[in-house]
mmCIF file of C-alpha atoms in Angstrom:
data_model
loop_
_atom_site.group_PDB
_atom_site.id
_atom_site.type_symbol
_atom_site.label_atom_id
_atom_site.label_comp_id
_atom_site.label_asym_id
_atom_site.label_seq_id
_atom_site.Cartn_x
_atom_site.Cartn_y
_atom_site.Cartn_z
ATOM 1 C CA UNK P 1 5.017 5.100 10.835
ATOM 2 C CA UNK P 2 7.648 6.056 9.021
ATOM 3 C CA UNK P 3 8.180 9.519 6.642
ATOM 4 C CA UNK P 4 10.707 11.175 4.887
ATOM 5 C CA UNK P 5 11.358 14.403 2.749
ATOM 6 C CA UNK P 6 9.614 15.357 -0.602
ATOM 7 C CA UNK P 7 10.626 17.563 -2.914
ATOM 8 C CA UNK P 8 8.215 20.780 -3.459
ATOM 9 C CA UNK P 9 9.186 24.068 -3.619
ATOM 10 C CA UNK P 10 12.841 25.721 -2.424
ATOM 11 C CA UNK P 11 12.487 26.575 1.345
ATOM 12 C CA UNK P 12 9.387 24.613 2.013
ATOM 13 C CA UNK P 13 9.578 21.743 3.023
ATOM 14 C CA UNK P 14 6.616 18.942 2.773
ATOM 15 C CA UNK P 15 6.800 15.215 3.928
ATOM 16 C CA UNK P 16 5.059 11.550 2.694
ATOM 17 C CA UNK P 17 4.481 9.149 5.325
ATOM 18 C CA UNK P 18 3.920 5.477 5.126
ATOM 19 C CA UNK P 19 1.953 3.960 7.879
ATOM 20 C CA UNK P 20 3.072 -0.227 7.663
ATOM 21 C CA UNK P 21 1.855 -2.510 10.456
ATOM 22 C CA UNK P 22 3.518 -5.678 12.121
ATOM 23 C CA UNK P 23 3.613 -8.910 10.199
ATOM 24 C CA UNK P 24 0.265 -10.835 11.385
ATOM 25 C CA UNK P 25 0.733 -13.374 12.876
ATOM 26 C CA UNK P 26 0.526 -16.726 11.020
ATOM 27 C CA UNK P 27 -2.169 -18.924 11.905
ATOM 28 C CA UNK P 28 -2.518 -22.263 13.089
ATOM 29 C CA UNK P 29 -4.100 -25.301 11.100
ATOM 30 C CA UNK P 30 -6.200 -26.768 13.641
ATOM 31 C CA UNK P 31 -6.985 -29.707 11.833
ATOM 32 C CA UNK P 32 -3.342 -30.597 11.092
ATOM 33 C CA UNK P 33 -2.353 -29.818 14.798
ATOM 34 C CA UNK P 34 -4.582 -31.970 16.035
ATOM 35 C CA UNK P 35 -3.931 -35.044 13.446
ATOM 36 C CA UNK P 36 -0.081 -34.880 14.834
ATOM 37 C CA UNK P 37 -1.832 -34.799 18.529
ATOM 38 C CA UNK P 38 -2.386 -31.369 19.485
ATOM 39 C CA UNK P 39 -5.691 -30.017 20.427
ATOM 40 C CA UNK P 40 -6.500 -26.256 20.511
ATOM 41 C CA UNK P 41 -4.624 -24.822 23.617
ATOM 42 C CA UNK P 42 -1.849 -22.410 24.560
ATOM 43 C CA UNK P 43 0.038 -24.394 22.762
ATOM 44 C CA UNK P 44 -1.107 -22.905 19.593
ATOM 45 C CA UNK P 45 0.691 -19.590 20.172
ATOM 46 C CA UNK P 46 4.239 -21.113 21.331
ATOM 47 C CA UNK P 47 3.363 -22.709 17.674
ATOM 48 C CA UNK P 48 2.870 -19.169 16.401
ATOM 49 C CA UNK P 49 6.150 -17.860 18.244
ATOM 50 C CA UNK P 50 8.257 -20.669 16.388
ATOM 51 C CA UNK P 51 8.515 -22.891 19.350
ATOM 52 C CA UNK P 52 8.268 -26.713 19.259
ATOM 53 C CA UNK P 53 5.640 -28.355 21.177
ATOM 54 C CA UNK P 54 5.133 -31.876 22.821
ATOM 55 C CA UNK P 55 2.109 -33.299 21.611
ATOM 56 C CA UNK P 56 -0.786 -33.786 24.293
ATOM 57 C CA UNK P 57 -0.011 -37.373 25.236
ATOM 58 C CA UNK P 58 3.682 -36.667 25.348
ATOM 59 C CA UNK P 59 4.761 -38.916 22.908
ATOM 60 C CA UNK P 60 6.021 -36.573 19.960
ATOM 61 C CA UNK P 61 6.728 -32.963 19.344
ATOM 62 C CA UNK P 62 4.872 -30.683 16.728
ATOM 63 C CA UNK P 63 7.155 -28.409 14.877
ATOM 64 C CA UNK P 64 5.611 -24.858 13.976
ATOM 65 C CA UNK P 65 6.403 -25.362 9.870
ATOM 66 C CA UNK P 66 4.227 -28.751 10.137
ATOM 67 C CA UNK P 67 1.098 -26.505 11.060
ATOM 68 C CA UNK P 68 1.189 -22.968 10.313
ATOM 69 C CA UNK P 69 -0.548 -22.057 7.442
ATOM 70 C CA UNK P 70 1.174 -19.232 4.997
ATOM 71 C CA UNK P 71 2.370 -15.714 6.112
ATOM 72 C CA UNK P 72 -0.013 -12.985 5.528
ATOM 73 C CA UNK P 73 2.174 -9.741 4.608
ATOM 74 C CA UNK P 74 1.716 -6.457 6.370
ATOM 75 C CA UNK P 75 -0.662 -3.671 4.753
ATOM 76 C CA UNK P 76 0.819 -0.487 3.715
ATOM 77 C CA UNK P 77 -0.265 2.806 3.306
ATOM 78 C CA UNK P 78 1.374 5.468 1.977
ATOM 79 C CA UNK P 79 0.828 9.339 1.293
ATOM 80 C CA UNK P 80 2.365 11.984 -0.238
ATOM 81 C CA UNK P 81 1.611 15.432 0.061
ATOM 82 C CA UNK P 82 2.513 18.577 -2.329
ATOM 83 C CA UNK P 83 5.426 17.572 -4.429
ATOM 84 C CA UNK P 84 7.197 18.195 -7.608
ATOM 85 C CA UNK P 85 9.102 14.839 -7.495
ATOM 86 C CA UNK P 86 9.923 11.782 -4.675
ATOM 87 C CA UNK P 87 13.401 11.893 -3.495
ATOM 88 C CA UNK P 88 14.840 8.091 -3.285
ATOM 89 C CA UNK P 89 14.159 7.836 0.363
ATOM 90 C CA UNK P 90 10.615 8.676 0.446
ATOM 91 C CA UNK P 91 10.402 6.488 -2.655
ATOM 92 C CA UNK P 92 11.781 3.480 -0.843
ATOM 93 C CA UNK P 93 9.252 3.815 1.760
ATOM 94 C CA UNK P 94 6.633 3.793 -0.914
ATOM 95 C CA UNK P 95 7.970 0.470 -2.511
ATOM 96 C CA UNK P 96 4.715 -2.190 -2.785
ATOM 97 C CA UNK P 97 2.541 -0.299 -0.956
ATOM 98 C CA UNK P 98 -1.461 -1.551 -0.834
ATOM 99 C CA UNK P 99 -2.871 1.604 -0.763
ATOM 100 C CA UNK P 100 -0.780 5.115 -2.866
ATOM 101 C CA UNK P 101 -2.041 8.714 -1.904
ATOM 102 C CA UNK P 102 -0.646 10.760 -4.507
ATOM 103 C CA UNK P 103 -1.424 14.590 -5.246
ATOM 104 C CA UNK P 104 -2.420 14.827 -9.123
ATOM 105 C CA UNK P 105 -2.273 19.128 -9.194
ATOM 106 C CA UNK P 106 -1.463 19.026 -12.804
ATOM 107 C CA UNK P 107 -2.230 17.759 -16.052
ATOM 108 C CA UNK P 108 0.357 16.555 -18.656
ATOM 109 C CA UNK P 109 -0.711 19.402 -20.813
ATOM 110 C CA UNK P 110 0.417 21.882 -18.382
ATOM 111 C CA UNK P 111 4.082 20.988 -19.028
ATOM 112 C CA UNK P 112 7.119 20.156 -17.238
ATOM 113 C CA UNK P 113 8.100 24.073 -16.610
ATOM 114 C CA UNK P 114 4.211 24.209 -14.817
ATOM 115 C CA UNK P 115 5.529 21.299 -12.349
ATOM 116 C CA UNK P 116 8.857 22.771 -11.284
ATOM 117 C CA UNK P 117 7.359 26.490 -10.930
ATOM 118 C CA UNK P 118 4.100 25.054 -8.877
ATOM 119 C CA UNK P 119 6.045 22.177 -7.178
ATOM 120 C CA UNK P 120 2.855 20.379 -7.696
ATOM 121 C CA UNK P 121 2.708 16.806 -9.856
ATOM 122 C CA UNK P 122 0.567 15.344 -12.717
ATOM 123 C CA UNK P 123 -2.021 12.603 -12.897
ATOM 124 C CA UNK P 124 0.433 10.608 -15.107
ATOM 125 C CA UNK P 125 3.359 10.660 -12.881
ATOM 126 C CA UNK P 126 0.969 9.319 -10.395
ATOM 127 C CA UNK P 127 0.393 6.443 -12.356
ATOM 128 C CA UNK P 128 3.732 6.182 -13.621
ATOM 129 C CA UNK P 129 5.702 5.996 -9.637
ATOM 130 C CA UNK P 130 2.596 4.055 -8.460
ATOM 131 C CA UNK P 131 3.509 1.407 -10.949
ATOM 132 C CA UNK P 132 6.892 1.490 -10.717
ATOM 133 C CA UNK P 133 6.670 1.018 -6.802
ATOM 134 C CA UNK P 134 4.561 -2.145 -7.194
ATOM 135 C CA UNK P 135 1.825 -0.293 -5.334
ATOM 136 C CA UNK P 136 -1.523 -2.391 -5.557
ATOM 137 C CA UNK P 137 -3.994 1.266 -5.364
ATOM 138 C CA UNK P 138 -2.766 4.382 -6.494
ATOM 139 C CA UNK P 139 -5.683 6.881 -5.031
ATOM 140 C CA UNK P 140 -5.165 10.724 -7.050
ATOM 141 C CA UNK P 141 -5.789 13.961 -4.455
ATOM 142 C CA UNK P 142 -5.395 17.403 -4.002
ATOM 143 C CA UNK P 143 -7.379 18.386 -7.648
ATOM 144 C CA UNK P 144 -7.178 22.478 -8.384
ATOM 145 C CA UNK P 145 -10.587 23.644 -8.388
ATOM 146 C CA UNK P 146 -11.287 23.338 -12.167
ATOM 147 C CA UNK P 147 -11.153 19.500 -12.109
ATOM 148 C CA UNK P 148 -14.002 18.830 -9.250
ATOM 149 C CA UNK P 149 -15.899 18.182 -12.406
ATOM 150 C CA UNK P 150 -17.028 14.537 -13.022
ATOM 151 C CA UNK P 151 -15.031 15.106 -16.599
ATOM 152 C CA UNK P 152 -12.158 16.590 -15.078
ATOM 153 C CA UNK P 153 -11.784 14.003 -12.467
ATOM 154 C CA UNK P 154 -11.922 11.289 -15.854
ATOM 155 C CA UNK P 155 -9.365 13.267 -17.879
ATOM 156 C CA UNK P 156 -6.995 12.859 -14.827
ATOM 157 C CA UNK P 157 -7.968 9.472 -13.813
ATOM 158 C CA UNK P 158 -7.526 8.325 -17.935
ATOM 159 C CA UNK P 159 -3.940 9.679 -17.991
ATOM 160 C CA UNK P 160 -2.960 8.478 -14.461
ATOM 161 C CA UNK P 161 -3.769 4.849 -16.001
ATOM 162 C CA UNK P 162 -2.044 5.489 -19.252
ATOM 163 C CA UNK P 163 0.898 6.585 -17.131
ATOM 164 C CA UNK P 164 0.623 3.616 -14.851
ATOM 165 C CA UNK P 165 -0.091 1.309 -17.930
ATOM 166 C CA UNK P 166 -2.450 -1.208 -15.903
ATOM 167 C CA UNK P 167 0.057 -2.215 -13.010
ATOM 168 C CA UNK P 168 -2.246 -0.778 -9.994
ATOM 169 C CA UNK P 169 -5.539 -0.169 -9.946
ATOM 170 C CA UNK P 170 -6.439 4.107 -9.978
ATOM 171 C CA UNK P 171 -9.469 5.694 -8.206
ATOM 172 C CA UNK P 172 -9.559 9.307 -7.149
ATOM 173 C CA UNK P 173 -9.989 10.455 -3.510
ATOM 174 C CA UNK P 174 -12.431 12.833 -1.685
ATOM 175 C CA UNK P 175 -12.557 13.979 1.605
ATOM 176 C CA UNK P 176 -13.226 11.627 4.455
ATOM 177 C CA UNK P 177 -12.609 8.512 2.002
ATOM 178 C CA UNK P 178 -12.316 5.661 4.375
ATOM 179 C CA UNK P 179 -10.543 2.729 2.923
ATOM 180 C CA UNK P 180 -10.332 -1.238 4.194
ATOM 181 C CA UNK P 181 -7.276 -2.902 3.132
ATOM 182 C CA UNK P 182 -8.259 -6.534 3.876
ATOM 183 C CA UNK P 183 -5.152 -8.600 6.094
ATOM 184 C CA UNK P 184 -2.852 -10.203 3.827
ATOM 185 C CA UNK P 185 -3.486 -6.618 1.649
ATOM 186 C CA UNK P 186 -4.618 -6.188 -1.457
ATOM 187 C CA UNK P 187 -4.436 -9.128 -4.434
ATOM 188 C CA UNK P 188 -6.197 -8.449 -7.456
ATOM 189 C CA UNK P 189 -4.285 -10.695 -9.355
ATOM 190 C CA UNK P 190 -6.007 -13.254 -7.556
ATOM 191 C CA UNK P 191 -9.467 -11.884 -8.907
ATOM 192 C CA UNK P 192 -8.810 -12.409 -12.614
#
């Protein structure tokens, strides 16, 4: 877990937090282990841990590139509370994350003086940081009370995907959303 500063209002100060595991493991392909003579066994994780192993009868050694199949990459999830705008650290942490929390207060109509008074952000600037941090899901929260409407929640979905111009995909959050990030995260590009 990792967090850093955001920028909200002068003399209060509000964080975003990325929670990132561990690179998974990679695992073993049993069938190509055990065509180079190595059967399932404890062997398999000293594979796993980049060790070389003698094969069963002794006669050769397995190297862990010959059998591991491809790195899965760690899931990421970040969220950002009340902000008017994501200092570079925070925005770092952010980079390719699966799964984007980001507060969508305003609307573009309300204007740039709106943002910097409020210390809130739009639906569009949303889209548009999700995008530009490679982020896979960019999930819009923290809605004033006169978008809980079904056409509200639209209007600020439609401009977080004009701002985000088709990079992530956009869906708006409600209280006790769970999410699943499957291992290897997100790949949607895989879908099309």
């Amino acid at each position: 877990i990792k967090a850093a500063e955001l920028d909200h209002l002068g003399g209060v100060q509000t964080f975003g937090y990325t929670v990132e595991e561990q690179t998974p493991p990679r695992n073993i392909d049993a069938k190509k282990a055990t065509e180079l003579g190595v059967n399932p066994s404890d062997k398999y994780n000293l594979l796993k841990m980049g060790e070389s192993v003698p094969t069963d009868d002794g006669t050769g050694v397995v190297k862990p590139e010959q059998v591991l199949l491809e790195e899965l990459r760690a899931r990421k999830l970040a969220v950002l509370s009340d902000h008017r705008r994501v200092p570079p650290p925070m925005a770092g942490l952010c980079r390719n994350a699966d799964f984007l929390v980001h507060e969508a207060t305003l609307r573009m109509e309300d204007g740039v003086d709106k943002i910097k008074i409020r210390g809130h952000n739009t639906a569009e600037n949303a889209g548009i940081f999700g995008g530009e941090m490679g982020c896979e899901v960019v999930a819009l929260n923290h809605f004033v009370s006169a978008a809980v409407s079904e056409d509200a929640i639209e209007t600020l979905l439609a401009e977080a995907r004009r701002g985000n111009r088709n990079r992530s995909q956009i869906v708006s959050s409600y209280d006790f959303m769970e999410v699943w990030i499957p291992r290897g995260g997100f790949n949607f590009d895989s879908a099309s």
